[in-house]
């Protein structure tokens, strides 16, 4: 085993940046269009043959933002995230108009984190300059693999060289960059993944999202998998790939701060931290989800998924919200634990108790003995080895959530 892959002594659970009292308020903007549908993806993304009426969609986003501001009242926005789909298909002027409307409706501080997701295939230097001029200050690039055969297998429209070119363009425009890779791909050996991840780390990213390939129901990959034509790693091999991931990223100064997310200290994605710390966020655009505290209630919102139907509904009603559900304390306890235990910093037990929650004493004792969780300074966190079996850990801590997925 190369020295860089030698297991390191278990790192004590710690809070690199103590969780702030206020988990922040974010705005998520979902752009639901892609140039092609990747066969593994079950996100709300659609391919359109005809040119899109971007002006019509821009009007709908602005109207829905106005509606969300009426719901939330005045608040400070800590982060905006343009996700997809492929938001790098948006015209920079659409992004600019959305950011202007957010600044007008709420207060958007100087320090707010504003991220856009980009696909290497939809990258042009001019567009990146336009996003930067619009106020975007962080870019997340969907590299997915640095191996052309694997990229083809994933149905991606770009080569590894194009992805690296896009990364270089991104670096010229943005101080904060992240990129995504998918591992535990069919037939991927530990050596191949270590080499690929090493190559990625050589580009000195300060943030990476490293996802194990998941077979999502209803996707072409799920059909191939069911037919025995696509094999994903068995759990032992997947666990070994996960260990390699932790060892290499730790050695590169990019430890996991969440199950699949790695960052240099201070470079964590603040927008996603707000989700995991169970803060509030408004979700606009087709199929966007939100969590809003309105008065004494916590509301879960979701908008219509079909893009054109959403735009038509917004034109008629001023918003495309399809469901707006008041969350009970039990709902909030479940979400709080499922989100917060993904984080290395874990959860604040006082907040869990305020929602009427208490970890099951028997389960907690057993998990501590097995060093799958740690409790300190009023916080409960899952250890590195515990995160490998997160669903089982949550089931022990909160048996009533056993049917939920982490
Ligand atoms: C919905 S995509 C949006 C980003 C952009 N459209 C792209 O594909 O690069 C967000 C990330 O989710 C990850 N992802 C999507 N489906 C996945 C799956 N089935 N298994 C693992 N990762 C997945 C990919 O790494 C992707 O970069
Ligand atoms: S480009 Fe991204 S969002 Fe679109 S289908 Fe592929 S993985 Fe999904």
GROMACS .gro file of C-alpha atoms and ligand atoms in nm:
model
  441
    1UNK     CA    1   0.000   0.000   0.000
    2UNK     CA    2   0.149   0.342  -0.089
    3UNK     CA    3   0.243   0.551   0.216
    4UNK     CA    4  -0.030   0.804   0.134
    5UNK     CA    5  -0.291   0.529   0.170
    6UNK     CA    6  -0.171   0.397   0.506
    7UNK     CA    7  -0.460   0.421   0.751
    8UNK     CA    8  -0.416   0.726   0.971
    9UNK     CA    9  -0.499   0.719   1.341
   10UNK     CA   10  -0.866   0.795   1.390
   11UNK     CA   11  -0.908   1.170   1.383
   12UNK     CA   12  -1.099   1.293   1.686
   13UNK     CA   13  -1.429   1.451   1.603
   14UNK     CA   14  -1.398   1.820   1.620
   15UNK     CA   15  -1.565   2.129   1.494
   16UNK     CA   16  -1.320   2.302   1.267
   17UNK     CA   17  -1.539   2.608   1.263
   18UNK     CA   18  -1.780   2.603   1.552
   19UNK     CA   19  -2.138   2.583   1.433
   20UNK     CA   20  -2.275   2.938   1.441
   21UNK     CA   21  -2.590   3.006   1.644
   22UNK     CA   22  -2.762   3.109   1.319
   23UNK     CA   23  -2.731   2.840   1.049
   24UNK     CA   24  -2.783   3.107   0.782
   25UNK     CA   25  -3.041   3.176   0.516
   26UNK     CA   26  -2.986   3.065   0.156
   27UNK     CA   27  -3.165   3.088  -0.176
   28UNK     CA   28  -3.158   2.790  -0.411
   29UNK     CA   29  -3.233   2.858  -0.780
   30UNK     CA   30  -3.299   2.545  -0.985
   31UNK     CA   31  -3.230   2.557  -1.361
   32UNK     CA   32  -3.386   2.238  -1.498
   33UNK     CA   33  -3.233   2.205  -1.846
   34UNK     CA   34  -2.940   1.999  -1.974
   35UNK     CA   35  -2.785   1.936  -2.315
   36UNK     CA   36  -2.834   1.561  -2.264
   37UNK     CA   37  -2.967   1.341  -1.989
   38UNK     CA   38  -2.695   1.139  -1.814
   39UNK     CA   39  -2.810   0.778  -1.767
   40UNK     CA   40  -2.739   0.773  -1.392
   41UNK     CA   41  -2.912   1.101  -1.304
   42UNK     CA   42  -3.256   1.136  -1.146
   43UNK     CA   43  -3.240   1.509  -1.080
   44UNK     CA   44  -3.516   1.729  -1.221
   45UNK     CA   45  -3.340   1.790  -1.553
   46UNK     CA   46  -3.488   1.806  -1.902
   47UNK     CA   47  -3.355   1.819  -2.256
   48UNK     CA   48  -3.531   2.049  -2.505
   49UNK     CA   49  -3.486   2.026  -2.881
   50UNK     CA   50  -3.623   2.372  -2.953
   51UNK     CA   51  -3.448   2.685  -2.836
   52UNK     CA   52  -3.563   2.786  -2.494
   53UNK     CA   53  -3.752   3.109  -2.431
   54UNK     CA   54  -3.506   3.223  -2.165
   55UNK     CA   55  -3.680   3.561  -2.123
   56UNK     CA   56  -4.002   3.387  -2.025
   57UNK     CA   57  -3.819   3.174  -1.769
   58UNK     CA   58  -3.629   3.477  -1.638
   59UNK     CA   59  -3.962   3.656  -1.577
   60UNK     CA   60  -4.092   3.353  -1.390
   61UNK     CA   61  -3.785   3.333  -1.161
   62UNK     CA   62  -3.817   3.703  -1.075
   63UNK     CA   63  -4.188   3.667  -0.998
   64UNK     CA   64  -4.132   3.361  -0.780
   65UNK     CA   65  -3.853   3.542  -0.593
   66UNK     CA   66  -4.099   3.825  -0.521
   67UNK     CA   67  -4.345   3.572  -0.383
   68UNK     CA   68  -4.081   3.405  -0.162
   69UNK     CA   69  -3.980   3.746  -0.024
   70UNK     CA   70  -4.344   3.809   0.071
   71UNK     CA   71  -4.343   3.479   0.258
   72UNK     CA   72  -4.012   3.527   0.441
   73UNK     CA   73  -4.020   3.902   0.508
   74UNK     CA   74  -3.694   4.095   0.533
   75UNK     CA   75  -3.393   3.872   0.592
   76UNK     CA   76  -3.021   3.871   0.525
   77UNK     CA   77  -2.925   3.628   0.249
   78UNK     CA   78  -2.601   3.444   0.330
   79UNK     CA   79  -2.580   3.233   0.015
   80UNK     CA   80  -2.730   3.181  -0.328
   81UNK     CA   81  -2.683   2.856  -0.520
   82UNK     CA   82  -2.766   2.814  -0.890
   83UNK     CA   83  -2.805   2.435  -0.926
   84UNK     CA   84  -2.949   2.202  -1.181
   85UNK     CA   85  -2.981   2.070  -1.430
   86UNK     CA   86  -2.713   2.274  -1.596
   87UNK     CA   87  -2.724   2.634  -1.476
   88UNK     CA   88  -2.423   2.717  -1.695
   89UNK     CA   89  -2.675   2.710  -1.981
   90UNK     CA   90  -2.824   3.027  -1.832
   91UNK     CA   91  -2.741   3.354  -2.001
   92UNK     CA   92  -2.526   3.567  -1.769
   93UNK     CA   93  -2.791   3.840  -1.794
   94UNK     CA   94  -3.050   3.598  -1.650
   95UNK     CA   95  -2.817   3.525  -1.358
   96UNK     CA   96  -2.755   3.899  -1.313
   97UNK     CA   97  -3.129   3.977  -1.314
   98UNK     CA   98  -3.195   3.708  -1.052
   99UNK     CA   99  -2.917   3.835  -0.826
  100UNK     CA  100  -3.040   4.193  -0.862
  101UNK     CA  101  -3.390   4.083  -0.762
  102UNK     CA  102  -3.257   3.891  -0.462
  103UNK     CA  103  -3.062   4.200  -0.352
  104UNK     CA  104  -3.372   4.414  -0.394
  105UNK     CA  105  -3.606   4.177  -0.209
  106UNK     CA  106  -3.377   4.085   0.078
  107UNK     CA  107  -3.036   4.210   0.184
  108UNK     CA  108  -2.749   4.040   0.004
  109UNK     CA  109  -2.434   4.115   0.199
  110UNK     CA  110  -2.087   4.173   0.051
  111UNK     CA  111  -1.974   3.844   0.203
  112UNK     CA  112  -2.258   3.633   0.061
  113UNK     CA  113  -2.147   3.313  -0.112
  114UNK     CA  114  -2.291   3.292  -0.465
  115UNK     CA  115  -2.229   2.961  -0.643
  116UNK     CA  116  -2.313   2.839  -0.991
  117UNK     CA  117  -2.285   2.477  -1.108
  118UNK     CA  118  -2.124   2.440  -1.450
  119UNK     CA  119  -2.086   2.151  -1.691
  120UNK     CA  120  -1.757   2.137  -1.884
  121UNK     CA  121  -1.954   2.117  -2.208
  122UNK     CA  122  -2.139   2.442  -2.157
  123UNK     CA  123  -1.835   2.643  -2.061
  124UNK     CA  124  -1.718   2.945  -2.249
  125UNK     CA  125  -1.473   3.191  -2.106
  126UNK     CA  126  -1.706   3.478  -2.196
  127UNK     CA  127  -1.988   3.321  -1.998
  128UNK     CA  128  -1.768   3.274  -1.691
  129UNK     CA  129  -1.663   3.638  -1.711
  130UNK     CA  130  -2.034   3.727  -1.737
  131UNK     CA  131  -2.126   3.521  -1.429
  132UNK     CA  132  -1.842   3.683  -1.235
  133UNK     CA  133  -1.957   4.029  -1.345
  134UNK     CA  134  -2.313   3.935  -1.238
  135UNK     CA  135  -2.185   3.871  -0.884
  136UNK     CA  136  -2.120   3.495  -0.880
  137UNK     CA  137  -1.812   3.429  -0.664
  138UNK     CA  138  -1.790   3.048  -0.652
  139UNK     CA  139  -1.810   2.785  -0.924
  140UNK     CA  140  -1.877   2.413  -0.895
  141UNK     CA  141  -1.764   2.216  -1.201
  142UNK     CA  142  -1.907   1.874  -1.293
  143UNK     CA  143  -1.586   1.697  -1.395
  144UNK     CA  144  -1.717   1.350  -1.287
  145UNK     CA  145  -1.413   1.151  -1.412
  146UNK     CA  146  -1.065   1.209  -1.552
  147UNK     CA  147  -1.082   0.903  -1.774
  148UNK     CA  148  -1.237   0.931  -2.122
  149UNK     CA  149  -1.370   0.574  -2.126
  150UNK     CA  150  -1.541   0.627  -1.793
  151UNK     CA  151  -1.684   0.961  -1.906
  152UNK     CA  152  -1.832   0.792  -2.210
  153UNK     CA  153  -1.977   0.519  -1.989
  154UNK     CA  154  -2.138   0.789  -1.774
  155UNK     CA  155  -2.294   0.940  -2.088
  156UNK     CA  156  -2.102   1.264  -2.048
  157UNK     CA  157  -2.059   1.494  -2.347
  158UNK     CA  158  -1.707   1.609  -2.253
  159UNK     CA  159  -1.362   1.453  -2.243
  160UNK     CA  160  -1.122   1.465  -1.949
  161UNK     CA  161  -0.909   1.720  -2.137
  162UNK     CA  162  -1.213   1.943  -2.190
  163UNK     CA  163  -1.300   1.916  -1.821
  164UNK     CA  164  -0.947   2.026  -1.727
  165UNK     CA  165  -0.963   2.312  -1.978
  166UNK     CA  166  -1.290   2.422  -1.819
  167UNK     CA  167  -1.120   2.405  -1.479
  168UNK     CA  168  -0.839   2.631  -1.602
  169UNK     CA  169  -1.093   2.883  -1.737
  170UNK     CA  170  -1.280   2.869  -1.409
  171UNK     CA  171  -0.960   2.935  -1.213
  172UNK     CA  172  -0.899   3.247  -1.419
  173UNK     CA  173  -1.232   3.391  -1.306
  174UNK     CA  174  -1.315   3.254  -0.964
  175UNK     CA  175  -1.118   3.244  -0.641
  176UNK     CA  176  -1.340   2.969  -0.500
  177UNK     CA  177  -1.385   2.657  -0.711
  178UNK     CA  178  -1.512   2.308  -0.641
  179UNK     CA  179  -1.534   2.008  -0.864
  180UNK     CA  180  -1.735   1.688  -0.860
  181UNK     CA  181  -1.613   1.338  -0.928
  182UNK     CA  182  -1.816   1.015  -0.931
  183UNK     CA  183  -1.636   0.703  -0.809
  184UNK     CA  184  -1.727   0.339  -0.737
  185UNK     CA  185  -1.796   0.317  -1.108
  186UNK     CA  186  -1.835  -0.018  -1.286
  187UNK     CA  187  -1.507  -0.214  -1.282
  188UNK     CA  188  -1.315   0.064  -1.107
  189UNK     CA  189  -1.022  -0.079  -0.912
  190UNK     CA  190  -0.877   0.079  -0.598
  191UNK     CA  191  -0.550   0.151  -0.780
  192UNK     CA  192  -0.730   0.322  -1.070
  193UNK     CA  193  -0.938   0.538  -0.834
  194UNK     CA  194  -0.634   0.630  -0.625
  195UNK     CA  195  -0.449   0.736  -0.941
  196UNK     CA  196  -0.745   0.937  -1.070
  197UNK     CA  197  -0.811   1.108  -0.738
  198UNK     CA  198  -0.438   1.180  -0.703
  199UNK     CA  199  -0.447   1.343  -1.047
  200UNK     CA  200  -0.746   1.552  -0.943
  201UNK     CA  201  -0.580   1.659  -0.617
  202UNK     CA  202  -0.271   1.766  -0.812
  203UNK     CA  203  -0.485   2.054  -0.941
  204UNK     CA  204  -0.494   2.178  -0.580
  205UNK     CA  205  -0.868   2.220  -0.539
  206UNK     CA  206  -0.988   2.373  -0.212
  207UNK     CA  207  -1.323   2.192  -0.230
  208UNK     CA  208  -1.434   1.865  -0.389
  209UNK     CA  209  -1.759   1.669  -0.396
  210UNK     CA  210  -1.675   1.299  -0.431
  211UNK     CA  211  -1.988   1.089  -0.485
  212UNK     CA  212  -2.014   0.712  -0.498
  213UNK     CA  213  -2.215   0.615  -0.805
  214UNK     CA  214  -2.571   0.548  -0.690
  215UNK     CA  215  -2.812   0.345  -0.898
  216UNK     CA  216  -3.123   0.562  -0.889
  217UNK     CA  217  -3.459   0.394  -0.954
  218UNK     CA  218  -3.615   0.478  -1.289
  219UNK     CA  219  -3.287   0.572  -1.462
  220UNK     CA  220  -3.135   0.389  -1.762
  221UNK     CA  221  -2.855   0.272  -1.527
  222UNK     CA  222  -3.118   0.111  -1.301
  223UNK     CA  223  -3.260  -0.083  -1.597
  224UNK     CA  224  -2.912  -0.198  -1.704
  225UNK     CA  225  -2.829  -0.293  -1.347
  226UNK     CA  226  -3.150  -0.493  -1.312
  227UNK     CA  227  -3.071  -0.673  -1.638
  228UNK     CA  228  -2.725  -0.769  -1.508
  229UNK     CA  229  -2.553  -0.550  -1.767
  230UNK     CA  230  -2.404  -0.298  -1.530
  231UNK     CA  231  -2.216  -0.409  -1.221
  232UNK     CA  232  -2.136  -0.166  -0.942
  233UNK     CA  233  -1.880  -0.249  -0.672
  234UNK     CA  234  -1.986  -0.489  -0.394
  235UNK     CA  235  -2.010  -0.325  -0.053
  236UNK     CA  236  -1.659  -0.438   0.059
  237UNK     CA  237  -1.498  -0.293  -0.250
  238UNK     CA  238  -1.707   0.026  -0.224
  239UNK     CA  239  -1.591   0.058   0.140
  240UNK     CA  240  -1.229   0.018   0.029
  241UNK     CA  241  -1.277   0.291  -0.233
  242UNK     CA  242  -1.428   0.513   0.037
  243UNK     CA  243  -1.125   0.452   0.263
  244UNK     CA  244  -0.891   0.543  -0.023
  245UNK     CA  245  -1.091   0.862  -0.073
  246UNK     CA  246  -1.060   0.958   0.293
  247UNK     CA  247  -0.688   0.877   0.310
  248UNK     CA  248  -0.592   1.071  -0.004
  249UNK     CA  249  -0.806   1.376   0.070
  250UNK     CA  250  -0.687   1.386   0.435
  251UNK     CA  251  -0.327   1.373   0.315
  252UNK     CA  252  -0.397   1.657   0.070
  253UNK     CA  253  -0.548   1.878   0.343
  254UNK     CA  254  -0.902   1.835   0.213
  255UNK     CA  255  -1.072   1.618   0.476
  256UNK     CA  256  -1.438   1.529   0.455
  257UNK     CA  257  -1.662   1.776   0.635
  258UNK     CA  258  -1.968   1.585   0.512
  259UNK     CA  259  -2.021   1.233   0.378
  260UNK     CA  260  -1.923   1.326   0.019
  261UNK     CA  261  -1.779   1.674   0.057
  262UNK     CA  262  -1.419   1.767   0.124
  263UNK     CA  263  -1.266   2.108   0.184
  264UNK     CA  264  -0.964   2.293   0.308
  265UNK     CA  265  -1.050   2.460   0.640
  266UNK     CA  266  -1.275   2.760   0.576
  267UNK     CA  267  -1.355   2.652   0.219
  268UNK     CA  268  -1.667   2.452   0.304
  269UNK     CA  269  -1.973   2.531   0.089
  270UNK     CA  270  -2.167   2.767   0.315
  271UNK     CA  271  -2.489   2.716   0.121
  272UNK     CA  272  -2.486   2.341   0.173
  273UNK     CA  273  -2.383   2.387   0.537
  274UNK     CA  274  -2.708   2.579   0.584
  275UNK     CA  275  -2.902   2.272   0.461
  276UNK     CA  276  -2.709   2.031   0.678
  277UNK     CA  277  -2.728   2.259   0.982
  278UNK     CA  278  -3.101   2.269   0.921
  279UNK     CA  279  -3.124   2.638   0.847
  280UNK     CA  280  -3.379   2.813   0.626
  281UNK     CA  281  -3.362   2.833   0.249
  282UNK     CA  282  -3.603   2.945  -0.021
  283UNK     CA  283  -3.616   2.723  -0.330
  284UNK     CA  284  -3.717   2.882  -0.660
  285UNK     CA  285  -3.747   2.732  -1.008
  286UNK     CA  286  -3.904   2.405  -1.124
  287UNK     CA  287  -3.889   2.125  -0.866
  288UNK     CA  288  -3.707   2.334  -0.604
  289UNK     CA  289  -3.748   2.258  -0.234
  290UNK     CA  290  -3.741   2.508   0.049
  291UNK     CA  291  -3.754   2.518   0.430
  292UNK     CA  292  -3.887   2.841   0.576
  293UNK     CA  293  -3.954   2.954   0.930
  294UNK     CA  294  -4.267   3.165   0.918
  295UNK     CA  295  -4.381   3.288   1.256
  296UNK     CA  296  -4.364   2.991   1.490
  297UNK     CA  297  -4.394   2.737   1.208
  298UNK     CA  298  -4.145   2.556   0.990
  299UNK     CA  299  -4.276   2.510   0.637
  300UNK     CA  300  -4.153   2.272   0.366
  301UNK     CA  301  -4.220   2.401   0.016
  302UNK     CA  302  -4.181   2.237  -0.323
  303UNK     CA  303  -4.256   2.378  -0.665
  304UNK     CA  304  -4.398   2.211  -0.977
  305UNK     CA  305  -4.137   1.997  -1.148
  306UNK     CA  306  -4.232   2.029  -1.516
  307UNK     CA  307  -4.051   2.344  -1.637
  308UNK     CA  308  -4.312   2.482  -1.877
  309UNK     CA  309  -4.602   2.403  -1.643
  310UNK     CA  310  -4.409   2.576  -1.362
  311UNK     CA  311  -4.351   2.887  -1.578
  312UNK     CA  312  -4.720   2.895  -1.678
  313UNK     CA  313  -4.829   2.860  -1.315
  314UNK     CA  314  -4.597   3.140  -1.207
  315UNK     CA  315  -4.736   3.362  -1.484
  316UNK     CA  316  -5.090   3.295  -1.352
  317UNK     CA  317  -5.039   3.283  -0.978
  318UNK     CA  318  -4.707   3.458  -0.912
  319UNK     CA  319  -4.547   3.136  -0.787
  320UNK     CA  320  -4.518   2.768  -0.879
  321UNK     CA  321  -4.544   2.626  -0.527
  322UNK     CA  322  -4.722   2.292  -0.543
  323UNK     CA  323  -4.691   2.176  -0.185
  324UNK     CA  324  -4.651   2.380   0.129
  325UNK     CA  325  -4.653   2.164   0.437
  326UNK     CA  326  -4.624   2.257   0.803
  327UNK     CA  327  -4.358   2.035   0.960
  328UNK     CA  328  -4.446   1.878   1.294
  329UNK     CA  329  -4.179   1.854   1.566
  330UNK     CA  330  -4.137   1.486   1.478
  331UNK     CA  331  -4.078   1.576   1.111
  332UNK     CA  332  -3.823   1.838   1.213
  333UNK     CA  333  -3.643   1.599   1.450
  334UNK     CA  334  -3.610   1.348   1.168
  335UNK     CA  335  -3.479   1.602   0.919
  336UNK     CA  336  -3.247   1.762   1.174
  337UNK     CA  337  -3.081   1.428   1.253
  338UNK     CA  338  -3.070   1.298   0.896
  339UNK     CA  339  -2.906   1.618   0.773
  340UNK     CA  340  -2.684   1.702   1.070
  341UNK     CA  341  -2.527   1.360   1.117
  342UNK     CA  342  -2.391   1.380   0.764
  343UNK     CA  343  -2.155   1.648   0.894
  344UNK     CA  344  -1.830   1.569   1.069
  345UNK     CA  345  -1.919   1.840   1.324
  346UNK     CA  346  -2.237   1.645   1.407
  347UNK     CA  347  -2.544   1.791   1.573
  348UNK     CA  348  -2.610   2.016   1.870
  349UNK     CA  349  -2.803   1.796   2.113
  350UNK     CA  350  -2.970   2.099   2.275
  351UNK     CA  351  -3.134   2.182   1.940
  352UNK     CA  352  -3.244   1.818   1.906
  353UNK     CA  353  -3.389   1.827   2.258
  354UNK     CA  354  -3.569   2.155   2.187
  355UNK     CA  355  -3.754   1.964   1.915
  356UNK     CA  356  -3.843   1.695   2.169
  357UNK     CA  357  -3.570   1.453   2.059
  358UNK     CA  358  -3.338   1.229   2.259
  359UNK     CA  359  -3.104   0.963   2.118
  360UNK     CA  360  -3.218   0.610   2.214
  361UNK     CA  361  -3.003   0.536   2.526
  362UNK     CA  362  -2.935   0.169   2.438
  363UNK     CA  363  -2.842   0.249   2.080
  364UNK     CA  364  -2.623   0.540   2.185
  365UNK     CA  365  -2.431   0.327   2.436
  366UNK     CA  366  -2.372   0.053   2.182
  367UNK     CA  367  -2.265   0.296   1.907
  368UNK     CA  368  -2.019   0.466   2.143
  369UNK     CA  369  -1.871   0.128   2.242
  370UNK     CA  370  -1.824   0.045   1.875
  371UNK     CA  371  -1.670   0.390   1.817
  372UNK     CA  372  -1.928   0.470   1.552
  373UNK     CA  373  -2.039   0.790   1.728
  374UNK     CA  374  -1.878   1.037   1.965
  375UNK     CA  375  -2.041   1.273   2.213
  376UNK     CA  376  -1.865   1.580   2.345
  377UNK     CA  377  -1.944   1.937   2.449
  378UNK     CA  378  -2.315   1.889   2.392
  379UNK     CA  379  -2.268   1.756   2.038
  380UNK     CA  380  -2.317   1.415   1.887
  381UNK     CA  381  -2.120   1.318   1.577
  382UNK     CA  382  -2.070   1.010   1.366
  383UNK     CA  383  -1.705   0.896   1.338
  384UNK     CA  384  -1.530   0.831   1.005
  385UNK     CA  385  -1.608   0.460   1.031
  386UNK     CA  386  -1.966   0.538   1.140
  387UNK     CA  387  -2.026   0.747   0.828
  388UNK     CA  388  -1.968   0.433   0.622
  389UNK     CA  389  -2.281   0.284   0.782
  390UNK     CA  390  -2.471   0.607   0.845
  391UNK     CA  391  -2.818   0.464   0.782
  392UNK     CA  392  -2.762   0.189   1.038
  393UNK     CA  393  -2.624   0.438   1.292
  394UNK     CA  394  -2.930   0.663   1.255
  395UNK     CA  395  -3.159   0.362   1.290
  396UNK     CA  396  -2.994   0.282   1.627
  397UNK     CA  397  -3.011   0.641   1.751
  398UNK     CA  398  -3.368   0.701   1.639
  399UNK     CA  399  -3.545   0.369   1.569
  400UNK     CA  400  -3.856   0.563   1.462
  401UNK     CA  401  -3.654   0.685   1.162
  402UNK     CA  402  -3.541   0.338   1.057
  403UNK     CA  403  -3.746   0.356   0.739
  404UNK     CA  404  -3.593   0.691   0.636
  405UNK     CA  405  -3.286   0.701   0.419
  406UNK     CA  406  -2.982   0.911   0.496
  407LIG     C1  407  -2.738   1.713  -1.055
  407LIG     S1  408  -2.574   1.734  -1.089
  407LIG     C2  409  -2.568   1.898  -1.146
  407LIG     C3  410  -2.434   1.935  -1.200
  407LIG     C4  411  -2.414   1.929  -1.348
  407LIG     N1  412  -2.532   1.921  -1.423
  407LIG     C5  413  -2.325   1.812  -1.384
  407LIG     O1  414  -2.378   1.708  -1.420
  407LIG     O2  415  -2.205   1.828  -1.378
  407LIG     C6  416  -2.492   1.741  -0.933
  407LIG     C7  417  -2.395   1.628  -0.907
  407LIG     O3  418  -2.464   1.514  -0.866
  407LIG     C8  419  -2.383   1.402  -0.891
  407LIG     N2  420  -2.471   1.291  -0.926
  407LIG     C9  421  -2.586   1.295  -0.998
  407LIG     N3  422  -2.641   1.171  -1.005
  407LIG    C10  423  -2.559   1.087  -0.938
  407LIG    C11  424  -2.560   0.946  -0.912
  407LIG     N4  425  -2.658   0.867  -0.957
  407LIG     N5  426  -2.459   0.893  -0.839
  407LIG    C12  427  -2.361   0.973  -0.792
  407LIG     N6  428  -2.354   1.105  -0.815
  407LIG    C13  429  -2.452   1.162  -0.888
  407LIG    C14  430  -2.286   1.441  -1.000
  407LIG     O4  431  -2.155   1.433  -0.954
  407LIG    C15  432  -2.320   1.584  -1.029
  407LIG     O5  433  -2.207   1.663  -1.048
  408LIG     S1  434  -2.578   1.712  -1.683
  408LIG    FE1  435  -2.594   1.697  -1.457
  408LIG     S2  436  -2.809   1.743  -1.408
  408LIG    FE2  437  -2.795   1.709  -1.630
  408LIG     S3  438  -2.853   1.496  -1.654
  408LIG    FE3  439  -2.629   1.503  -1.638
  408LIG     S4  440  -2.582   1.477  -1.415
  408LIG    FE4  441  -2.802   1.526  -1.436
   0.00000   0.00000   0.00000
